[in-house]
mmCIF file of C-alpha atoms in Angstrom:
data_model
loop_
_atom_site.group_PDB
_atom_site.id
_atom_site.type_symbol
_atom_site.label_atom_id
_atom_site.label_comp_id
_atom_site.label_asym_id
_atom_site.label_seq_id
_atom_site.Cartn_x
_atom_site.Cartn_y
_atom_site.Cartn_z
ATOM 1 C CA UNK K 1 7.423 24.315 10.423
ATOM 2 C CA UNK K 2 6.023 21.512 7.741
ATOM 3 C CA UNK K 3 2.708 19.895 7.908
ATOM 4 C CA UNK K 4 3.475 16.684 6.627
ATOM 5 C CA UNK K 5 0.310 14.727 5.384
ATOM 6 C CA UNK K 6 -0.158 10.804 4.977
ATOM 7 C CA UNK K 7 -3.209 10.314 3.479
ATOM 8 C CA UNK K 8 -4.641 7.466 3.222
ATOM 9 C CA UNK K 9 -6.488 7.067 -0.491
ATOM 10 C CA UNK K 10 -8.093 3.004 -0.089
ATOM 11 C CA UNK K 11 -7.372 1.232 -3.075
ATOM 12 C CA UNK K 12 -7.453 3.380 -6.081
ATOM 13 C CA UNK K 13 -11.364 4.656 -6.116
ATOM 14 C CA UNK K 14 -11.846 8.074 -5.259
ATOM 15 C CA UNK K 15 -14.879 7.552 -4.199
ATOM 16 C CA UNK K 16 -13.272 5.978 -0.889
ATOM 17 C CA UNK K 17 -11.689 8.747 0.051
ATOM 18 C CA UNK K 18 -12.958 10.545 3.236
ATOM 19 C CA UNK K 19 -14.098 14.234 3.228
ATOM 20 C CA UNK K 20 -10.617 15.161 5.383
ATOM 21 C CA UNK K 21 -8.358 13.069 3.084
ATOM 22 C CA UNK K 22 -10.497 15.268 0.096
ATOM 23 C CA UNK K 23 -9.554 18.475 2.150
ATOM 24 C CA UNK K 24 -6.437 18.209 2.662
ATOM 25 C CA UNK K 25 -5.346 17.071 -0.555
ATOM 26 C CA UNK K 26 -7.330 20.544 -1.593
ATOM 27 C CA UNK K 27 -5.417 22.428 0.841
ATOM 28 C CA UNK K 28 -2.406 21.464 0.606
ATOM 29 C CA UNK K 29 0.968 23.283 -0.739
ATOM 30 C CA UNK K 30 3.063 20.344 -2.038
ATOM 31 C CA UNK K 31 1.667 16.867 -3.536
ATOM 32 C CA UNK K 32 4.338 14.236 -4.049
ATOM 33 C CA UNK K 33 3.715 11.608 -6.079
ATOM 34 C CA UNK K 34 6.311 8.824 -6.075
ATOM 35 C CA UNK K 35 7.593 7.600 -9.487
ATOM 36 C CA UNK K 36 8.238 3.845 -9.694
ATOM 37 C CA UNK K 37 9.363 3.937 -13.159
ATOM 38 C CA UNK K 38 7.395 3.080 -16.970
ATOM 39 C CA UNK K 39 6.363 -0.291 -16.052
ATOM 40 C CA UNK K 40 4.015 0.881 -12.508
ATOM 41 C CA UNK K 41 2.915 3.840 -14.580
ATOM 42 C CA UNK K 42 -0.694 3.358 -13.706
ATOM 43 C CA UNK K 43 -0.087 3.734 -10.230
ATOM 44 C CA UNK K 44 1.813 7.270 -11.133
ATOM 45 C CA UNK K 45 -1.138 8.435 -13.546
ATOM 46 C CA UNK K 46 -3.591 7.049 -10.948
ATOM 47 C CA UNK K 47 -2.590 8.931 -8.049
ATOM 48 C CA UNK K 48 -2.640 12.077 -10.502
ATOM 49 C CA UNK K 49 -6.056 11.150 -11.051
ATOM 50 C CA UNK K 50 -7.652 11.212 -7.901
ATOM 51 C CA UNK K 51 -6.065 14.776 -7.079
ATOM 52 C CA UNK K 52 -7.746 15.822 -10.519
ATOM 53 C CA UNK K 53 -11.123 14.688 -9.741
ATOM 54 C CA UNK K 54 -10.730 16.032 -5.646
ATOM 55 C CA UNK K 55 -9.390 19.177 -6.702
ATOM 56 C CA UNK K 56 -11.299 22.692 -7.533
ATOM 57 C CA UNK K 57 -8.295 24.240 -8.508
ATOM 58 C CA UNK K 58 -7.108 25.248 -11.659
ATOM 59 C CA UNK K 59 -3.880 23.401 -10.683
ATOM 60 C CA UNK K 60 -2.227 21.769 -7.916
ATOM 61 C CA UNK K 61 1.488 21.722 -6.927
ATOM 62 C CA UNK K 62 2.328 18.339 -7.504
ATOM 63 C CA UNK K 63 5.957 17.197 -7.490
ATOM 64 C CA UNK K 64 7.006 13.699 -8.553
ATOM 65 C CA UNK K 65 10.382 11.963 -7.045
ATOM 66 C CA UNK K 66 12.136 8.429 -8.595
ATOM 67 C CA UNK K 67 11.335 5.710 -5.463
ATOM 68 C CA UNK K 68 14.636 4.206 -4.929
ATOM 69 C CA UNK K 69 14.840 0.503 -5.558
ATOM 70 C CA UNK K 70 15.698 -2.084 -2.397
ATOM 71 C CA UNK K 71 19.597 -3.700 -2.075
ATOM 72 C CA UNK K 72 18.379 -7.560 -3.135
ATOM 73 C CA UNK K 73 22.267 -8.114 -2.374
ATOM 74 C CA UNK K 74 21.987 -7.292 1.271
ATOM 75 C CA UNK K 75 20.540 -10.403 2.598
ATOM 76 C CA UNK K 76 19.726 -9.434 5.743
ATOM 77 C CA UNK K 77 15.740 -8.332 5.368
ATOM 78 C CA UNK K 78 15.503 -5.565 8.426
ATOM 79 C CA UNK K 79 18.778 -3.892 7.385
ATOM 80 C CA UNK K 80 17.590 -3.480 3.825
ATOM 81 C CA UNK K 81 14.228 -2.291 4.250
ATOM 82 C CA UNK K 82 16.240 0.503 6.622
ATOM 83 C CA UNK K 83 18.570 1.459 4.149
ATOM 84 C CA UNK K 84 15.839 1.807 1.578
ATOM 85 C CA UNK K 85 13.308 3.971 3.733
ATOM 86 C CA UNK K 86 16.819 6.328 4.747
ATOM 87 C CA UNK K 87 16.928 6.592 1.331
ATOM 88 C CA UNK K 88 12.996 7.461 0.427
ATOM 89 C CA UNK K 89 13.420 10.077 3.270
ATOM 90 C CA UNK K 90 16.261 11.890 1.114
ATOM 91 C CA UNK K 91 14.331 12.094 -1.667
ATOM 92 C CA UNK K 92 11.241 13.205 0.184
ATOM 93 C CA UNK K 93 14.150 15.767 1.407
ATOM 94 C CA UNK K 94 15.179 16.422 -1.859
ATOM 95 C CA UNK K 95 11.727 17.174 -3.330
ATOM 96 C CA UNK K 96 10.869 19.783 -0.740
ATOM 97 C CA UNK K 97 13.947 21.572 -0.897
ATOM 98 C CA UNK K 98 13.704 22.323 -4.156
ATOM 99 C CA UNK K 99 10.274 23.110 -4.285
ATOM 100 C CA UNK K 100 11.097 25.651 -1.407
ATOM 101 C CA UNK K 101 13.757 27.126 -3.944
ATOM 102 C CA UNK K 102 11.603 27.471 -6.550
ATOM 103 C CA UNK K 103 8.651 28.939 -4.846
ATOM 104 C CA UNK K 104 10.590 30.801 -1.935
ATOM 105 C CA UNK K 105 8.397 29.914 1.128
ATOM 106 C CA UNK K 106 9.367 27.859 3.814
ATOM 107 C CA UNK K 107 6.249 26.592 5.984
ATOM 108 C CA UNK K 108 4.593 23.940 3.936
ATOM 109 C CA UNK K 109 1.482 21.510 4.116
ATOM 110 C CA UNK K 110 2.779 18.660 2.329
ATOM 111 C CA UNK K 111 0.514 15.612 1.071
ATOM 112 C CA UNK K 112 1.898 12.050 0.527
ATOM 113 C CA UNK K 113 -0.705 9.948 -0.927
ATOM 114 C CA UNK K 114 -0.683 6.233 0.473
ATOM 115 C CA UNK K 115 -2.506 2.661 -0.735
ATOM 116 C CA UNK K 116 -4.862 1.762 1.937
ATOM 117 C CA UNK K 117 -4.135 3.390 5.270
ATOM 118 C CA UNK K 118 -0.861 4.520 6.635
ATOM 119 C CA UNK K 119 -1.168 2.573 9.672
ATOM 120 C CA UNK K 120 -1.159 -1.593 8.167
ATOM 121 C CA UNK K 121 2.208 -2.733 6.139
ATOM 122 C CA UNK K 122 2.925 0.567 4.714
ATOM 123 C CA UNK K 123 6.111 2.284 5.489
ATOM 124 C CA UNK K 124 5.549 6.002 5.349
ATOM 125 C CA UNK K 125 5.149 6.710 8.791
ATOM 126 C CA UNK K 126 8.424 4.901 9.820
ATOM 127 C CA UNK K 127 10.094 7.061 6.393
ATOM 128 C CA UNK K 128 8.208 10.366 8.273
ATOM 129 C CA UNK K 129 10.022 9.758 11.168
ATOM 130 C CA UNK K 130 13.727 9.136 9.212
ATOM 131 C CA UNK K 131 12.998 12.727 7.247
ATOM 132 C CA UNK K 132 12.340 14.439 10.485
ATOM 133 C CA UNK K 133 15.784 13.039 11.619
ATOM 134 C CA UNK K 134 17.294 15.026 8.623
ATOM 135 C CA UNK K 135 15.154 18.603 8.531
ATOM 136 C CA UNK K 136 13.834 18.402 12.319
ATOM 137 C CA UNK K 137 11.200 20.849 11.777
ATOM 138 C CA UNK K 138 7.886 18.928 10.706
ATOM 139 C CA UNK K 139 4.692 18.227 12.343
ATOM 140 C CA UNK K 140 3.130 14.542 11.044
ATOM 141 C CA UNK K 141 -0.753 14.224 10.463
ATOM 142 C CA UNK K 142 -2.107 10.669 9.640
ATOM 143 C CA UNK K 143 -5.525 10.254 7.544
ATOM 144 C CA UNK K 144 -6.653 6.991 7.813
ATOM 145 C CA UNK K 145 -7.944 5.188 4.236
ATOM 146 C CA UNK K 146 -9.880 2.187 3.498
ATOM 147 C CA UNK K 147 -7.589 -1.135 3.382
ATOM 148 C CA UNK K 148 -7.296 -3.667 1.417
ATOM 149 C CA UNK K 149 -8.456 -5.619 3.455
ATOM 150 C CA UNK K 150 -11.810 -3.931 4.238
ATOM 151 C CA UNK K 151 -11.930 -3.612 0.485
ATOM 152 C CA UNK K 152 -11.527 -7.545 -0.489
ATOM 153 C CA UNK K 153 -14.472 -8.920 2.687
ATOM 154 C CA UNK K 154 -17.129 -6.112 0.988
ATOM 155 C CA UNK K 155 -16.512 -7.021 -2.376
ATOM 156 C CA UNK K 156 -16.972 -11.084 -1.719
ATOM 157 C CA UNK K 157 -19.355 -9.886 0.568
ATOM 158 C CA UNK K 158 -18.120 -11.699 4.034
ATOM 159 C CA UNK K 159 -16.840 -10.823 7.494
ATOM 160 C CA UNK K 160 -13.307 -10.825 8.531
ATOM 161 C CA UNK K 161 -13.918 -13.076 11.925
ATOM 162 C CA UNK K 162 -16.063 -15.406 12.967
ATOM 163 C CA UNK K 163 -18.625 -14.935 15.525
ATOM 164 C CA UNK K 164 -16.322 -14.454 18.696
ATOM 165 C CA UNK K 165 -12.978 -15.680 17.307
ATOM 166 C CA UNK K 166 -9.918 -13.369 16.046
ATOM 167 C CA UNK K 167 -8.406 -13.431 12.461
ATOM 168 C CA UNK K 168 -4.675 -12.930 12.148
ATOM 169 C CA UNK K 169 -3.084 -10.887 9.638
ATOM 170 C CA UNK K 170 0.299 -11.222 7.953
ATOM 171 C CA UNK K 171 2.420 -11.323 5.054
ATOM 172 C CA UNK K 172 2.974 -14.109 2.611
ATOM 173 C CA UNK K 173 6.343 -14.272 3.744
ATOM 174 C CA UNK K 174 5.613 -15.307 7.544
ATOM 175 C CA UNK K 175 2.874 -17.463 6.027
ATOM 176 C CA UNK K 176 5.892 -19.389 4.456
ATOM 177 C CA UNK K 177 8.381 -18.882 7.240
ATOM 178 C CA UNK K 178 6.085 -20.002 10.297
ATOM 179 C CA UNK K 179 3.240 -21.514 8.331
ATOM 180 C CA UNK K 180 -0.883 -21.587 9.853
ATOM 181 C CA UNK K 181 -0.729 -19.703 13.135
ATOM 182 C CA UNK K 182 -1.779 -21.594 16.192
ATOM 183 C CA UNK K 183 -5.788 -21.202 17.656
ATOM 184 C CA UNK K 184 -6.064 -19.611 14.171
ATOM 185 C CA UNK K 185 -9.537 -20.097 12.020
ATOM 186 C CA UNK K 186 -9.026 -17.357 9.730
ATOM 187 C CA UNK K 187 -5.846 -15.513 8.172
ATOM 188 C CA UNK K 188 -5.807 -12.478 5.870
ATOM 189 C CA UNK K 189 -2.784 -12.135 4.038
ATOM 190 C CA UNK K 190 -0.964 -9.147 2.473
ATOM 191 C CA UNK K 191 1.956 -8.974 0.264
ATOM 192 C CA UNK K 192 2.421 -12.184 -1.132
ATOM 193 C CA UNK K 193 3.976 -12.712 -4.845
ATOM 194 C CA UNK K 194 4.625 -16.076 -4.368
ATOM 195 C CA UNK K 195 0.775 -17.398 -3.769
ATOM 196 C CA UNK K 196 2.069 -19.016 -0.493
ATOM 197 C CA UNK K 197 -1.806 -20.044 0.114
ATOM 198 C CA UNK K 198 -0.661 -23.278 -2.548
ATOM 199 C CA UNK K 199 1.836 -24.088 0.224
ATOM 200 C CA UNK K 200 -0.348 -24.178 3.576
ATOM 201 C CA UNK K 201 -0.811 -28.219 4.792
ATOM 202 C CA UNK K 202 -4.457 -28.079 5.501
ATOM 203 C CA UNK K 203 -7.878 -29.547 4.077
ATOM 204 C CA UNK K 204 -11.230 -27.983 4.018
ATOM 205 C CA UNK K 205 -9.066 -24.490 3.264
ATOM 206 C CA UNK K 206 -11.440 -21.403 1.819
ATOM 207 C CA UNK K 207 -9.627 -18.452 0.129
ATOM 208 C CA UNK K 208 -11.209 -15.155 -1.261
ATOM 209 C CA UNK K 209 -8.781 -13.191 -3.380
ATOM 210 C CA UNK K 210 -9.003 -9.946 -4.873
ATOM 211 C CA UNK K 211 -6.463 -8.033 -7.312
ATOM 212 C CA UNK K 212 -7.293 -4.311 -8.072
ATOM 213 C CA UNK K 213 -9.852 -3.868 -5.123
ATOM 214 C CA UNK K 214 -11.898 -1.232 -5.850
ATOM 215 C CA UNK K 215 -10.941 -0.398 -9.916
ATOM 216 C CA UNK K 216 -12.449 -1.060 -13.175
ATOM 217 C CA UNK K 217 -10.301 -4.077 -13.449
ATOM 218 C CA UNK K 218 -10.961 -5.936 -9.995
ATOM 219 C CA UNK K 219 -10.335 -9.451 -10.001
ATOM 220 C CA UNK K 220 -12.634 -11.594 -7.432
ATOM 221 C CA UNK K 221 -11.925 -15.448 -7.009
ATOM 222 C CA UNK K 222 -12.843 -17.747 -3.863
ATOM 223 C CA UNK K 223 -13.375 -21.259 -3.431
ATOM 224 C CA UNK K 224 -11.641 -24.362 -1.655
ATOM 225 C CA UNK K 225 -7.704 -23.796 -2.115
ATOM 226 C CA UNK K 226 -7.516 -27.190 -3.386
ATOM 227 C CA UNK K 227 -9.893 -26.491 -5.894
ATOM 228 C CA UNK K 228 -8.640 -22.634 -7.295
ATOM 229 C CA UNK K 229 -5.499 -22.420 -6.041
ATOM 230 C CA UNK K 230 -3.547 -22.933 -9.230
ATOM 231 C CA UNK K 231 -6.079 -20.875 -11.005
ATOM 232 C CA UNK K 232 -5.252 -18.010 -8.851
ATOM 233 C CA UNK K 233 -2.360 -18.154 -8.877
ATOM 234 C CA UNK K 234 -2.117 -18.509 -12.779
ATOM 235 C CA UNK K 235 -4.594 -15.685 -13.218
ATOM 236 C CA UNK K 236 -2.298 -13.078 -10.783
ATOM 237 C CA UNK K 237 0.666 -13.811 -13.271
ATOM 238 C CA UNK K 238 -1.461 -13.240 -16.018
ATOM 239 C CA UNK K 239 -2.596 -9.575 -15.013
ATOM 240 C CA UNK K 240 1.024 -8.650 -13.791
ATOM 241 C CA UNK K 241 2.090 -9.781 -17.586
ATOM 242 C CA UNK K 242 -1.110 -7.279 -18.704
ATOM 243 C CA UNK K 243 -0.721 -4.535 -16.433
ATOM 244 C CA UNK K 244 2.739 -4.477 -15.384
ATOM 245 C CA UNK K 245 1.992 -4.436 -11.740
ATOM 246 C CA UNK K 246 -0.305 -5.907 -9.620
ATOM 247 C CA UNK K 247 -1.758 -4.984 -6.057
ATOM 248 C CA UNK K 248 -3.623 -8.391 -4.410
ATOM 249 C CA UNK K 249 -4.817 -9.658 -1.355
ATOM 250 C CA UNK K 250 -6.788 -12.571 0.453
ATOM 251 C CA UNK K 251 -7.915 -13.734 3.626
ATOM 252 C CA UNK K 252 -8.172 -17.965 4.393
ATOM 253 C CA UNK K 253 -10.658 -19.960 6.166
ATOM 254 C CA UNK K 254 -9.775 -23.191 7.943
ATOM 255 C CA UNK K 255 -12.716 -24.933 8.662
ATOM 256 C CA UNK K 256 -12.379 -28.342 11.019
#
């Protein structure tokens, strides 16, 4: 039987791991590190970082596997992101066989380490549960981690709702396929390339963003939409052109 571990590691700063996320990782058999190719590098080198500074070992086991890139040609959204998690599970598969091979044991803790927490727009649990089709002999722990979320309302220092009212969250995707959600004051958005605040039909609309939450090169800007949404959104393509990747987030304010 497997121990498989999703860890949740916040944003990139070690220091918001939790003392079980720090244990495990220390305990563990098997790290794998996904490998999104030259140009996400940092988020490779990164991840290897925060098992360096957790670890008191001389050395950890950590295996790296090549994520597999989404079908754009399939058009139809829910079908692709299936096919592409299938094939994240083979490679998870893949990975742990031959590490098996090489070391010749066969109960494993295993540690996946995963942005933010497991549990909000990530898709390693869902991936968990297509290995387990395949090897059927794993038992799934969850570590919750700090979100991005949590991470952008400390650093510009504000709440996520307003006294007695809910926030919705969502992707910039449904922001641009539904638009403002109804009996909605505030919305926090994840996962949105395309700056789809610059689109919403509102006055009197607040945004804080954040890019890097958490790292030596955050990025804070907040103001009226009207006001900073083209600088935003001209700064975000900026630091993707820099870095060559670029993790962001914001939550909106409508206010009457």
């Amino acid at each position: 039987m497997n121990n498989i571990y999703l860890i949740g590691i916040g944003t990139g700063n070690p220091d918001h791991l939790t003392l079980e996320a720090k244990n495990l990782i220390e305990t563990s058999d098997l790290i794998l590190l996904p490998n999104k190719g030259s140009e996400k590098s940092d988020l490779l080198d990164l991840r290897r970082f925060i098992c360096k500074q957790i670890s008191k070992k001389s050395s950890l086991s950590i295996r790296e596997f090549s994520m597999p890139v989404r079908d754009e040609t399939n058009k139809n959204y829910l079908s692709r992101v299936d096919q592409w998690h299938k094939e994240i599970a083979t490679c998870w598969s893949n990975a742990i066989t031959e590490f098996r091979r090489q070391e010749k044991v066969l109960n494993l803790n295993i540690a996946l380490l995963i942005w933010g927490d497991p549990s909000l727009y990530d898709s390693s649990i869902k991936i968990f549960h297509k290995y387990n089709e395949q090897e059927k002999n794993s038992c799934l722990k969850v570590v919750p981690g700090i979100t991005s979320l949590q991470a952008l309302a400390a650093a510009h220092k504000i709440t996520l709702n307003s006294v007695g009212k809910p926030f919705h969250v969502t992707t910039g995707r449904m922001l641009r396929q539904f638009g403002w959600p109804d009996e909605t004051e505030t919305v926090a958005v994840l996962l949105d390339e395309k700056c789809s605040f610059n689109l919403v039909k509102k006055n009197n609309l607040r945004i804080w963003w954040g890019a890097y939450l958490g790292m030596d090169k955050e990025i804070l800007l907040c103001g009226n939409v009207s006001e900073v949404g083209k600088k935003i959104a001209n700064t975000r393509l900026t630091a993707k052109q820099k870095y060559g990747w670029i993790m962001d987030t914001y939550i909106l304010k409508f206010q009457p």
